[in-house]
Coordinates of C-alpha atoms in Angstrom, one line a residue:
X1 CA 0.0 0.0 0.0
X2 CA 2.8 2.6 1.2
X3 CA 5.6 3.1 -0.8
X4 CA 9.2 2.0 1.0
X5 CA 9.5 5.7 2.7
X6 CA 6.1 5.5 3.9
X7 CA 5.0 8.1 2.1
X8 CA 1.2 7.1 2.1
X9 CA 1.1 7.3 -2.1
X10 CA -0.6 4.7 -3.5
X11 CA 1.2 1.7 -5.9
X12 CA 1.2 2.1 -9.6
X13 CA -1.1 -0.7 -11.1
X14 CA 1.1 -3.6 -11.0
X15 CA 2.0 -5.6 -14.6
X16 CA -1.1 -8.4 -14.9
X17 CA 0.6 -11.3 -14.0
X18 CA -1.1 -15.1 -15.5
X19 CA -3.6 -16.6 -12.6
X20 CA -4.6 -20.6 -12.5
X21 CA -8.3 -21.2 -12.0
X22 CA -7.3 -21.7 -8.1
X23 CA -5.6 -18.5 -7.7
X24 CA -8.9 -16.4 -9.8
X25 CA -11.5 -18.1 -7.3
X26 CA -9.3 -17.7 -4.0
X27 CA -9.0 -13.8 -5.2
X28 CA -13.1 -13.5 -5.8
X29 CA -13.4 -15.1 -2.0
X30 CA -11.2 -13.0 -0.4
X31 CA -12.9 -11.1 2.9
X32 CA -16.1 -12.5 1.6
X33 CA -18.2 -14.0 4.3
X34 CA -20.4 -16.3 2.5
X35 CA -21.1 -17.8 -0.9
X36 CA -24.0 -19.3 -2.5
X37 CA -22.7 -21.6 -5.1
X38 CA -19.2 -22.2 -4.6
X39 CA -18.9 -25.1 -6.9
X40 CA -20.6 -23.9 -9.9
X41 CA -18.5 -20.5 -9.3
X42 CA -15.1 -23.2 -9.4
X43 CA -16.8 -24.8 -12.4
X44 CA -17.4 -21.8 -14.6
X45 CA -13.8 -19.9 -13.6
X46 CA -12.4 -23.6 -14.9
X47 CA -13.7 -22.8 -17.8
X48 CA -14.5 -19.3 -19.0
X49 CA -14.4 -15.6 -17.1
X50 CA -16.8 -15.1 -14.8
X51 CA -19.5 -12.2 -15.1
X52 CA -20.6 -10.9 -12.1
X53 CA -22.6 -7.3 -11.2
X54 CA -22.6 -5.4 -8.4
X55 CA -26.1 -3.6 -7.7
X56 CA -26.4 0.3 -6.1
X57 CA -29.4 2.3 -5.2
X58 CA -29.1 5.5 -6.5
X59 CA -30.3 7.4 -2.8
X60 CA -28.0 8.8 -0.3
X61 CA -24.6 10.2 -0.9
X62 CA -22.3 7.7 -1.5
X63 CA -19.1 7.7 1.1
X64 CA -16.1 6.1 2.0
X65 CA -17.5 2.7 3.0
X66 CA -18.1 2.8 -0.8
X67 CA -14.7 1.8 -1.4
X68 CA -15.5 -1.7 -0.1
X69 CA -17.6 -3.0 -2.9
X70 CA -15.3 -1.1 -4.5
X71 CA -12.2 -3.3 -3.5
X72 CA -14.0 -6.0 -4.2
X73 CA -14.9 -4.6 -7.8
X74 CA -10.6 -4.6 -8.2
X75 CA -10.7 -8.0 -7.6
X76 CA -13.5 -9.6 -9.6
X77 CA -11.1 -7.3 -12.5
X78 CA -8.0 -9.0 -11.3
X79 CA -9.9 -12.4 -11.8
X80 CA -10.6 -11.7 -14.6
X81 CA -14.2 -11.4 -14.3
X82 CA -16.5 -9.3 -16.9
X83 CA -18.1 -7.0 -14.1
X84 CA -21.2 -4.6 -14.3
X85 CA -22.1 -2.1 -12.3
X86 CA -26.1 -1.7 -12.2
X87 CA -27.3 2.1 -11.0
X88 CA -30.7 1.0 -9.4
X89 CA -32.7 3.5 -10.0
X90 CA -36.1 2.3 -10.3
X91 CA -35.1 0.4 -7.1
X92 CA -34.4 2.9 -5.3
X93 CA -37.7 5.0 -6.2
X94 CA -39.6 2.0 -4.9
X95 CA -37.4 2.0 -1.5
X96 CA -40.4 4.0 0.3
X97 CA -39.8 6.5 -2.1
X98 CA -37.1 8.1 -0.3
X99 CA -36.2 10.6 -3.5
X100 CA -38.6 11.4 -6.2
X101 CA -38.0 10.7 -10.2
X102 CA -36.8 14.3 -10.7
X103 CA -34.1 14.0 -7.9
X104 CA -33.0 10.6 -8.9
X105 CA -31.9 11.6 -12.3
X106 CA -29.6 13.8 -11.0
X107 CA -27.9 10.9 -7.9
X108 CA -28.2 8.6 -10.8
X109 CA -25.9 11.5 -13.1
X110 CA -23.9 11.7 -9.7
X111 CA -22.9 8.1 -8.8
X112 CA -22.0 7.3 -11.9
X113 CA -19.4 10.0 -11.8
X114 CA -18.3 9.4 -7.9
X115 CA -18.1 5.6 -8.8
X116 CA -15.7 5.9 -11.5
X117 CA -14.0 8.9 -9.7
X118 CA -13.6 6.5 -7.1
X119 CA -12.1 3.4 -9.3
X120 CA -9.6 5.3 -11.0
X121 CA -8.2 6.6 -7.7
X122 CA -7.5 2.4 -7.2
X123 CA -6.5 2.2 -10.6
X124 CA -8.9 -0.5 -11.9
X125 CA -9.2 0.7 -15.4
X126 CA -12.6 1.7 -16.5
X127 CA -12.6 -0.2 -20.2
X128 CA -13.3 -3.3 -18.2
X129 CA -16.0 -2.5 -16.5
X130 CA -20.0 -1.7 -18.0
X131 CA -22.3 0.6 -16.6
X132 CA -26.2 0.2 -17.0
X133 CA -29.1 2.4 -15.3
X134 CA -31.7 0.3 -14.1
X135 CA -34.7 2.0 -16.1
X136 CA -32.7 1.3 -19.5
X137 CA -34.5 -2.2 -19.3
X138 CA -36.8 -2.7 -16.6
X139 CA -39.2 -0.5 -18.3
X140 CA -39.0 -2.8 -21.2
X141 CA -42.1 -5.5 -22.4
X142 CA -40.5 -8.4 -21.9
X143 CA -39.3 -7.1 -18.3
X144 CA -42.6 -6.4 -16.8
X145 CA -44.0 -9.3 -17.9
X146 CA -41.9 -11.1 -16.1
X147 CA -42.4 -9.0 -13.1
X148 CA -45.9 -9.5 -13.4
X149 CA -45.7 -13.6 -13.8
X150 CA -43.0 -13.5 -10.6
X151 CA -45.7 -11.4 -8.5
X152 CA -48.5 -14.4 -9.7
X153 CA -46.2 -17.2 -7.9
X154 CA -44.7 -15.0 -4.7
X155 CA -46.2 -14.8 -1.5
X156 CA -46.8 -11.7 0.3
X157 CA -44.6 -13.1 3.1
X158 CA -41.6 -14.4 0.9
X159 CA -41.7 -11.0 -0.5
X160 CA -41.6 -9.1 2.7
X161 CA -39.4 -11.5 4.5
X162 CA -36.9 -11.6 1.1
X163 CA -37.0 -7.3 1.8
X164 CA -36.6 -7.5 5.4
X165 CA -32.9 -6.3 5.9
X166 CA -33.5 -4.4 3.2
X167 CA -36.9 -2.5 2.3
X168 CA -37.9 -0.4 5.0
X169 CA -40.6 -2.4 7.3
X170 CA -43.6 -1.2 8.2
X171 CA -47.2 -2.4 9.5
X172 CA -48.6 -1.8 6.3
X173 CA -46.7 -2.0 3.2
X174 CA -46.6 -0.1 0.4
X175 CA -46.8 -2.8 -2.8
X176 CA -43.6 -1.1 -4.2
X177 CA -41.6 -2.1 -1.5
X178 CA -43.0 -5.8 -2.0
X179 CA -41.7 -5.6 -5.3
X180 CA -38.2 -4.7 -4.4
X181 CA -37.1 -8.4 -4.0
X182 CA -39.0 -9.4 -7.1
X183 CA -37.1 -6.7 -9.4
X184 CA -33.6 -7.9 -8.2
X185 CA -33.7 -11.2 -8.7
X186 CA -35.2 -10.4 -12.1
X187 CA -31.8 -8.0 -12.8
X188 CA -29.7 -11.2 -12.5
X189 CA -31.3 -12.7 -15.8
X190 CA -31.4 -9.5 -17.4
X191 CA -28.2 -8.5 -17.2
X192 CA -26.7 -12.1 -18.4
X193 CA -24.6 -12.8 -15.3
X194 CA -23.7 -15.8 -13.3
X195 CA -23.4 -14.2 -10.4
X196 CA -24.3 -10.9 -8.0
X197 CA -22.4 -9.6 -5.3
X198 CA -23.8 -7.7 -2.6
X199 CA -23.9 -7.2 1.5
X200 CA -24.9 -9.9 3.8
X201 CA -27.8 -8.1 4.6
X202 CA -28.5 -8.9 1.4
X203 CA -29.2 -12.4 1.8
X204 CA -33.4 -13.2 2.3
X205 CA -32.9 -11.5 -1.3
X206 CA -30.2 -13.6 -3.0
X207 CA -32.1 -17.0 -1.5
X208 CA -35.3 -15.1 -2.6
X209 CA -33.7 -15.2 -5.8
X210 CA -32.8 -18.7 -6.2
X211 CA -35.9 -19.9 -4.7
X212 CA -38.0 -18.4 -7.6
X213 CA -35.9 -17.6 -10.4
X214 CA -35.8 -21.3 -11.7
X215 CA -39.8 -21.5 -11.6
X216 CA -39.4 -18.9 -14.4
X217 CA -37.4 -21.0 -16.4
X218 CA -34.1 -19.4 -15.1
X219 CA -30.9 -20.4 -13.9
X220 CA -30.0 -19.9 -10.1
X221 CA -27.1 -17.5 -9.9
X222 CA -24.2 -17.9 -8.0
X223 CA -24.0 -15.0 -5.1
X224 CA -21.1 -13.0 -3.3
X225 CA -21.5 -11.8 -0.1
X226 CA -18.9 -9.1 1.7
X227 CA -19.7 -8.5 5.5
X228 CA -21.2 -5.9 7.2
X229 CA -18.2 -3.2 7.5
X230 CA -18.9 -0.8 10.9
X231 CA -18.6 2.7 10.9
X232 CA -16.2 5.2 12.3
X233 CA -18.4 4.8 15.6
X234 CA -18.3 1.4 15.7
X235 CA -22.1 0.5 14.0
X236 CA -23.1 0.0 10.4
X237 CA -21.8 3.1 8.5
X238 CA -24.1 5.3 7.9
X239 CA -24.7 8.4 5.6
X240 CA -27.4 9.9 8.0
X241 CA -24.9 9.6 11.3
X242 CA -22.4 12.2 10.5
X243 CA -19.7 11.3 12.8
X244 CA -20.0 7.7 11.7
X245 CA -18.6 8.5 7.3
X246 CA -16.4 10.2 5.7
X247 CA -18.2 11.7 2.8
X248 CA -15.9 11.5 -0.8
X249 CA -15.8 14.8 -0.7
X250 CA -14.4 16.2 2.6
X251 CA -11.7 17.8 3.1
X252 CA -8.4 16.8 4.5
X253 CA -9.6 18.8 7.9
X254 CA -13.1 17.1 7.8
X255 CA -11.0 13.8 7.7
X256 CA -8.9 14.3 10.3
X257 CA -12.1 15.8 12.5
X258 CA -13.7 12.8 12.3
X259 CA -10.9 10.0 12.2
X260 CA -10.1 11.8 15.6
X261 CA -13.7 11.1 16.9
X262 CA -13.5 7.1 15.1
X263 CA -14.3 4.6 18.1
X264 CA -10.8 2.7 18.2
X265 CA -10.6 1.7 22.4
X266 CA -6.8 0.3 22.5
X267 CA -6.6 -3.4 22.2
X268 CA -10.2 -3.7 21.0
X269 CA -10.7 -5.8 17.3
X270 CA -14.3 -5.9 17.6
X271 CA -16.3 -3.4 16.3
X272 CA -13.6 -0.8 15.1
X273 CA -14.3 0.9 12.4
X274 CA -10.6 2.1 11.6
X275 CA -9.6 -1.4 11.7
X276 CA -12.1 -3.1 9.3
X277 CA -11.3 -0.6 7.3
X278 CA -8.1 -1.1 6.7
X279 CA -8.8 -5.0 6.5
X280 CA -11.3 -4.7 3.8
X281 CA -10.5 -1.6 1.4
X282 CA -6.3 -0.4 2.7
X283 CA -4.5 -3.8 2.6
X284 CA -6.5 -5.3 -0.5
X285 CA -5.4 -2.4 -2.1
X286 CA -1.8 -2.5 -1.4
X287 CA -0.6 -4.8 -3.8
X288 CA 2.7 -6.4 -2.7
X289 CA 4.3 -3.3 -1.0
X290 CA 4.1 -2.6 3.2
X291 CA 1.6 -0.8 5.1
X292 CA 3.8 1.6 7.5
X293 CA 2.3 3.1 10.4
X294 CA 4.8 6.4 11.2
X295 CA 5.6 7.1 15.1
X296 CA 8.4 9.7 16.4
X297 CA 11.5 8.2 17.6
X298 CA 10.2 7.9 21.3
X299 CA 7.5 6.0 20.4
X300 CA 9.3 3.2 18.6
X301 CA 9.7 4.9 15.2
X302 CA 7.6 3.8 12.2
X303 CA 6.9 0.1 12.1
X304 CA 5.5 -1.7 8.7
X305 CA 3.0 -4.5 8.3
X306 CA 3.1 -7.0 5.6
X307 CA 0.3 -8.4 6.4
X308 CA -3.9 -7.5 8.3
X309 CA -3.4 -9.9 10.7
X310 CA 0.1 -8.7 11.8
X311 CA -1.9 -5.4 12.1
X312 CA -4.5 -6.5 13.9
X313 CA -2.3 -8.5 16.1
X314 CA -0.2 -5.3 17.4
X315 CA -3.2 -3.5 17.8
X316 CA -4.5 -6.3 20.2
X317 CA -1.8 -6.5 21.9
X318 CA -1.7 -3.1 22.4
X319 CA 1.6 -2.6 20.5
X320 CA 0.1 0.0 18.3
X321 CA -1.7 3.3 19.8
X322 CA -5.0 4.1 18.8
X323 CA -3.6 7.5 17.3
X324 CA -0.7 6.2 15.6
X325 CA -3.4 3.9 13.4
X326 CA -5.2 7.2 12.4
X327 CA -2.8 8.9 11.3
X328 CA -1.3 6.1 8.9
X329 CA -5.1 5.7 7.6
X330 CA -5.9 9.6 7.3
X331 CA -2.9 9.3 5.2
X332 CA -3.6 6.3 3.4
X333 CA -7.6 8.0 3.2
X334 CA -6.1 11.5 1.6
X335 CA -4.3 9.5 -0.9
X336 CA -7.4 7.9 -2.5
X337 CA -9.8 10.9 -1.6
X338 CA -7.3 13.8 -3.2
X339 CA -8.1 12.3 -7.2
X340 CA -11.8 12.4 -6.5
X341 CA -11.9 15.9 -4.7
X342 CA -10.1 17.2 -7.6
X343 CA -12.2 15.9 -10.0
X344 CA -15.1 17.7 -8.5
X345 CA -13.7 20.1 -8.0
X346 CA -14.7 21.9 -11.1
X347 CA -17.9 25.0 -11.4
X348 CA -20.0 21.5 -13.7
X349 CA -19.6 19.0 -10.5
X350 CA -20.5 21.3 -7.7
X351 CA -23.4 22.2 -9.7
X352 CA -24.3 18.5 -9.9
X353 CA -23.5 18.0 -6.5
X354 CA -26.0 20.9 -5.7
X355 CA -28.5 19.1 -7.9
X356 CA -28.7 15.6 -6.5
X357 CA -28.5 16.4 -2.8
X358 CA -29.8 20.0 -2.1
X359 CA -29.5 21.6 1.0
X360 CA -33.0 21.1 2.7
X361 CA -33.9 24.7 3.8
X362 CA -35.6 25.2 7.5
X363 CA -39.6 26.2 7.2
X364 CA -41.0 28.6 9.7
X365 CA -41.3 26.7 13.2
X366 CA -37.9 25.2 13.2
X367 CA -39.2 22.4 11.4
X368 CA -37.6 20.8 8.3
X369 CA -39.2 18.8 5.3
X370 CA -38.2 15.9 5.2
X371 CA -37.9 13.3 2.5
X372 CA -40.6 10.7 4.2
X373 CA -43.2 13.1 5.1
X374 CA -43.1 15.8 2.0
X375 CA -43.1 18.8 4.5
X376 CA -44.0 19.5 7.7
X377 CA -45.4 21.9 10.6
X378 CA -47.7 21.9 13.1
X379 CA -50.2 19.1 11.8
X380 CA -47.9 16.9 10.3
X381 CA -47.8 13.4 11.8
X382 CA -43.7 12.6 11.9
X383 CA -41.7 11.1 14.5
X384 CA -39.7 13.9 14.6
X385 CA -42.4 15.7 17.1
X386 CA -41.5 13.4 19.7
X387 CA -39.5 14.5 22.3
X388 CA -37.3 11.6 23.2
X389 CA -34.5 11.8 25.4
X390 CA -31.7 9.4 27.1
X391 CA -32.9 9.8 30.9
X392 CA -30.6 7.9 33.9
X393 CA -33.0 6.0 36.5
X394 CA -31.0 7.4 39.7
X395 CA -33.5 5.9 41.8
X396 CA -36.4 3.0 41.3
X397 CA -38.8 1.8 44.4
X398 CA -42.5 0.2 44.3
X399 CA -45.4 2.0 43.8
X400 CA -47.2 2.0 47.6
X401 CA -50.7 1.5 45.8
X402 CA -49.8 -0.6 43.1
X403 CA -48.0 -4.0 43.2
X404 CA -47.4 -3.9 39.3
X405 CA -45.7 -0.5 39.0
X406 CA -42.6 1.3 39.6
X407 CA -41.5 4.7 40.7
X408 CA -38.5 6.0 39.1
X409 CA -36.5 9.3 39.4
X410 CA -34.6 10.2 36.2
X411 CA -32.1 12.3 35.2
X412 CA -33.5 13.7 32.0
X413 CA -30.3 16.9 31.7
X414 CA -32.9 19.1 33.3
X415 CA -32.3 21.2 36.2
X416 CA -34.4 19.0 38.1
X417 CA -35.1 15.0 37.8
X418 CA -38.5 13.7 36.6
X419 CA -40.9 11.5 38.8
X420 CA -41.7 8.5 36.2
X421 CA -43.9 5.7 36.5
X422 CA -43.8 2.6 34.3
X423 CA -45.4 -0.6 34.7
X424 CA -42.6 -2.6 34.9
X425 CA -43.0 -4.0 38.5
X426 CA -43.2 -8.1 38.2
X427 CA -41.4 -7.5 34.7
X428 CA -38.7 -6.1 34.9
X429 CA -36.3 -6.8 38.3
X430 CA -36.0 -3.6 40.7
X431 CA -32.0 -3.8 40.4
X432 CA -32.1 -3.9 36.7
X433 CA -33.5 -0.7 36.5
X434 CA -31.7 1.2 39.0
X435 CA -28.6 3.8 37.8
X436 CA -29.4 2.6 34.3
X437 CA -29.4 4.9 30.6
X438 CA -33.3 4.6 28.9
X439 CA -34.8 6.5 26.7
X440 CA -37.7 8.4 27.8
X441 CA -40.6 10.2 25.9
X442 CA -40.4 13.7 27.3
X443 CA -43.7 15.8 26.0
X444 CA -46.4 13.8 26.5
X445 CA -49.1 15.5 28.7
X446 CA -48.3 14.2 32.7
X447 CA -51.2 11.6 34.1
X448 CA -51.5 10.4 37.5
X449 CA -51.1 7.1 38.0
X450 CA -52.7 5.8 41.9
X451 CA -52.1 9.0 42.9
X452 CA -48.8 9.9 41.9
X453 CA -48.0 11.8 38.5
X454 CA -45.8 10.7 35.8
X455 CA -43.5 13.5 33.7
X456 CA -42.5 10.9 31.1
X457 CA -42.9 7.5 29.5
X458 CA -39.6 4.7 29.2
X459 CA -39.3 2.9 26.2
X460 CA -39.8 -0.4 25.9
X461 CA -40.0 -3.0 23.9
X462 CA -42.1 -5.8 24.9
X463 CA -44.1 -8.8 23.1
X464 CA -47.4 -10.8 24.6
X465 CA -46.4 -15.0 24.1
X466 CA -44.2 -15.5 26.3
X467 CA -45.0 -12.3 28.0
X468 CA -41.7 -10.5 28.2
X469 CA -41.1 -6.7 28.2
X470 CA -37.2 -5.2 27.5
X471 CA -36.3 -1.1 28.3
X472 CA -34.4 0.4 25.3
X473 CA -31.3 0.7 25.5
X474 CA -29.3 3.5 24.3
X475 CA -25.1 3.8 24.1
X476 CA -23.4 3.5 26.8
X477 CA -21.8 6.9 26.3
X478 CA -24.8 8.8 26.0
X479 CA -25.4 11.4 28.8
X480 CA -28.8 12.5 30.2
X481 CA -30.4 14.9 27.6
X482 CA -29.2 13.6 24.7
X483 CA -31.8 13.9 22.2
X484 CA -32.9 10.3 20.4
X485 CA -34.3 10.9 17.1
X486 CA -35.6 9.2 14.2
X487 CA -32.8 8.6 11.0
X488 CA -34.4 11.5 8.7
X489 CA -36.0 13.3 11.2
X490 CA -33.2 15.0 13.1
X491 CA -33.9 18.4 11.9
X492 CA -38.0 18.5 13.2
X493 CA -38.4 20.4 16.3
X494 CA -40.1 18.1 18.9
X495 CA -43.6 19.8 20.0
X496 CA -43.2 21.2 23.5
X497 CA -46.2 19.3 24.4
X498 CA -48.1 16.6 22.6
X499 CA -51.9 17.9 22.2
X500 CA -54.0 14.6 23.8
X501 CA -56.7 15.4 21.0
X502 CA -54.4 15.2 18.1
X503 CA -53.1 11.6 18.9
X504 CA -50.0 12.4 17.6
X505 CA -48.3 9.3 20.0
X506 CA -50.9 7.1 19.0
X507 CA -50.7 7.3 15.1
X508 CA -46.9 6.9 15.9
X509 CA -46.4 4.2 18.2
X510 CA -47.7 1.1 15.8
X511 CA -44.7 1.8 13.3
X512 CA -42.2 1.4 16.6
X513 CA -41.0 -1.3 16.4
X514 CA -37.2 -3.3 17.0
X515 CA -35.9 -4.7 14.1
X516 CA -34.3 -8.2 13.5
X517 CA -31.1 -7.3 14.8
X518 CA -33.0 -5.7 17.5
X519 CA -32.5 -2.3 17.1
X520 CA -35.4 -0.1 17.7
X521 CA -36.6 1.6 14.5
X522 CA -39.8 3.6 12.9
X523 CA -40.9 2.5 9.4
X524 CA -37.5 0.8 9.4
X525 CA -35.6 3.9 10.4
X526 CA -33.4 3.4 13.1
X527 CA -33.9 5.9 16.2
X528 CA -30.5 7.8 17.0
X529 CA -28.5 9.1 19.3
X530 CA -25.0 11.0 19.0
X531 CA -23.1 8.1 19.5
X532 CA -25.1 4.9 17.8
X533 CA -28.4 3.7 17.1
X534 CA -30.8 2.5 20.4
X535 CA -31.4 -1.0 20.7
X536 CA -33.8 -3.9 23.1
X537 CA -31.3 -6.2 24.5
X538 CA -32.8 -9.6 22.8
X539 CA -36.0 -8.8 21.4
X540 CA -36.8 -9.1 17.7
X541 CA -39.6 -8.2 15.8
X542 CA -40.9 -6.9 18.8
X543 CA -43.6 -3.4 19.6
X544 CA -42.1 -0.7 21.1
X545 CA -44.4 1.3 23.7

């Protein structure tokens, strides 16, 4: 990756050198965590090139996690694989609609730029790769028809369960978000490949796929799945958690502002961001040359790694500091960010840039429109009206009057704690509760419960068979007063008071809900804090109320 000085600059594309079948497939595996059809994938690289297509949604602003698929992209090249790149766009206008036609164009004019912006700062040459927009054929006849004869076979629970990691969930789906799955598998056959690559998440979809695909008379593709890479913070990496990316476009003092904030706890290998980084996009892009970390004199002078796992090792072992790592990846990070900065750097990009993602402007009220609701104000039913905050339970005892409730005191970030009651008692041990983060709804009107009034509401999420009731949990760094909002609502003002007529809370609560990784989301938005997304301990699937 580094030159022999250290220097950060990345290797010149090194002279193709001839692969055996063996080496081609070991290269396409590498950092994968699963494949679907392994031995067809040994069979066909035996005999002929492999095609393969990667698969993007033309929505939010593409950012360094980006150069993952992207490594991967290097190597399917290296493999010798005939690779296409698929701009979703008509899949990403059924996603819940999160941008309309008119906006889309212009992401779909903007990725493809970024995207090969971002492959020639790797040097994987452009001539071998194809680029298709989604709409160029899935408006065709031949196409629909095939969507329709899928959508006569499918059942409304393969094709909500195939979306699930997906498609954002709700109580009551909208039909395009059914058809998400559908159109997918469908772009296999379409675009000729033999196989797709994609994220784990994207699994129920690629199984989806070779469930149904053959009752069409199709063949079952073969499917590459990378991992899940975490964020700067530690959690998925996300383009709606600023402190968690590092947009293609930031500067070299937005880097170095947020590699500084990266979670990367000495000794820890789990969860760091920084790390899987460098594992997944750094080292597979080094070629055969070192990765050198530079330290001053005192602190052992610069030390190079040949290999991730002699990084990962040090760093373990606590042999490598925390702030020596960043620095070797924010200069690694500049070295691959400076070609595509430059490239946009031009009066026709930053109009583009201004085109696909424009700055939403605040409407009177403090509130903002956002993408889900198409406006808002005073009557508009969004999550972002809620006033949810982390609260600390400094103190918890029984209720004198009622065997099945608690009284808590929380520390909200207010000059004075809150009296909450919750009806936790019998559910929920006393202990469990006490000196504990939550999150608590803040603004809905106070009610007295046996004769003792409640300021807020804890979270919970709780299902009926086998009765069983879990408080949210937020990060453990979170202080009292941290606002929790909903991903895409962060720039709604919360009402000072819920109105009891209006039923905001009640039109709200059935789309709360945890997801099946647990973490507590609305519509399939994830609820936020500062530091990471707010979570039930165990419980899936399950209401939150």
């Amino acid at each position: 990756m580094a030159t022999e000085n250290g220097s950060g600059e990345m290797p010149a594309e090194a002279e193709a050198v001839p692969m055996t079948p063996e080496d081609k497939v070991a290269l396409i595996k590498r950092n994968l965590q699963e494949v679907l059809g392994e031995d067809k994938l040994v069979q066909i690289v035996k005999e002929r090139d492999l095609k393969v297509y990667w698969g993007t949604a033309t929505t939010g602003k593409p950012h360094i996690a980006y150069f993952v698929p992207m490594s991967k992209v290097a190597d399917f090249l290296k493999a010798g694989c005939e690779v296409t790149i698929l701009f979703a766009d008509l899949h990403a206008y059924l996603d819940n609609m999160k941008a309309p036609w008119e906006l889309l164009e212009q992401r779909v004019k903007y990725y493809e730029c970024v995207i090969k912006a971002m492959l020639r700062s790797i040097g994987v040459p452009l001539d071998k790769l194809k680029f298709v927009k989604g709409t160029d054929y899935q408006l065709s006849r031949e196409y629909t028809l095939d969507v329709y004869r899928l959508s006569s076979i499918v059942t409304e629970h393969d094709a909500k369960k195939a979306g699930a990691e997906v498609v954002k969930q709700v109580s009551h789906p909208l039909l395009s978000g059914l058809l998400y799955p559908g159109l997918q598998a469908l772009d296999e056959e379409y675009l000729k490949v033999d196989a797709q690559f994609g994220g784990v998440d994207q699994r129920k979809i690629f199984t989806f796929s070779e469930k149904y695909m053959p009752h069409l008379g199709y063949a079952k593709r073969i499917h590459l799945m990378n991992p899940m890479v975490p964020g700067l913070t530690g959690t998925k990496m996300s383009s709606s958690e600023e402190d968690s990316k590092i947009d293609l476009l930031d500067s070299p003092a937005q880097l170095k502002k947020k590699l500084k904030k990266a979670f990367c706890e000495p000794g820890n290998v789990e969860d760091n961001g920084v790390l899987s980084f460098c594992k997944h996009v750094l080292f597979p892009l080094r070629g055969d040359k070192h990765f050198t970390v530079k330290r001053a004199p005192e602190n052992g002078g610069d030390v190079r790694f040949n290999a991730y796992e002699e990084l990962e090792q040090a760093f373990g072992k606590q042999e490598l500091h925390p702030a020596d790592l960043k620095s070797a990846v924010e200069a690694y990070l500049n070295c691959l960010l400076t070609p595509i900065r430059e490239e946009f750097n031009t009066p026709e990009m930053k109009k583009l840039v201004a085109k696909a993602y424009p700055v939403e402007k605040k409407k009177p009220g403090g509130a903002a429109a956002s993408a889900a609701g198409g406006g808002s104000g005073a009557d508009e039913v969004n999550p972002g009206r809620l006033d949810l905050r982390v609260g600390r339970i400094t103190s918890v005892k029984k209720h004198p009057e009622a065997d099945s409730l608690y009284i808590e005191t929380v520390d909200l970030g207010e000059d004075s704690e809150r009296t909450v009651i919750s009806g936790l008692a019998g559910l929920v041990p006393m202990e469990e509760l006490q000196d504990r983060l939550g999150v608590f709804l803040c603004n809905l009107k106070p009610v007295k419960m046996r004769g003792i009034e409640s300021c807020a509401m804890l979270m919970c999420a709780s299902v009926d068979e086998p009765r069983a009731v879990e408080p949210l949990n937020p990060p453990a760094s979170c202080s009292p007063g941290d606002r929790v909002c909903v991903e895409g609502f962060e720039s709604v003002t919360p009402d000072e008071k819920l109105n009891p007529k209006k039923k905001v809370w009640e039109k709200l609560q059935p789309d709360l809900r945890t997801s099946g990784e647990c973490v507590a989301e609305w519509q399939g938005s994830p609820l936020m804090t500062k530091d990471g997304v707010v979570s039930a301990a165990s419980l899936k699937g399950a209401p939150i109320k």
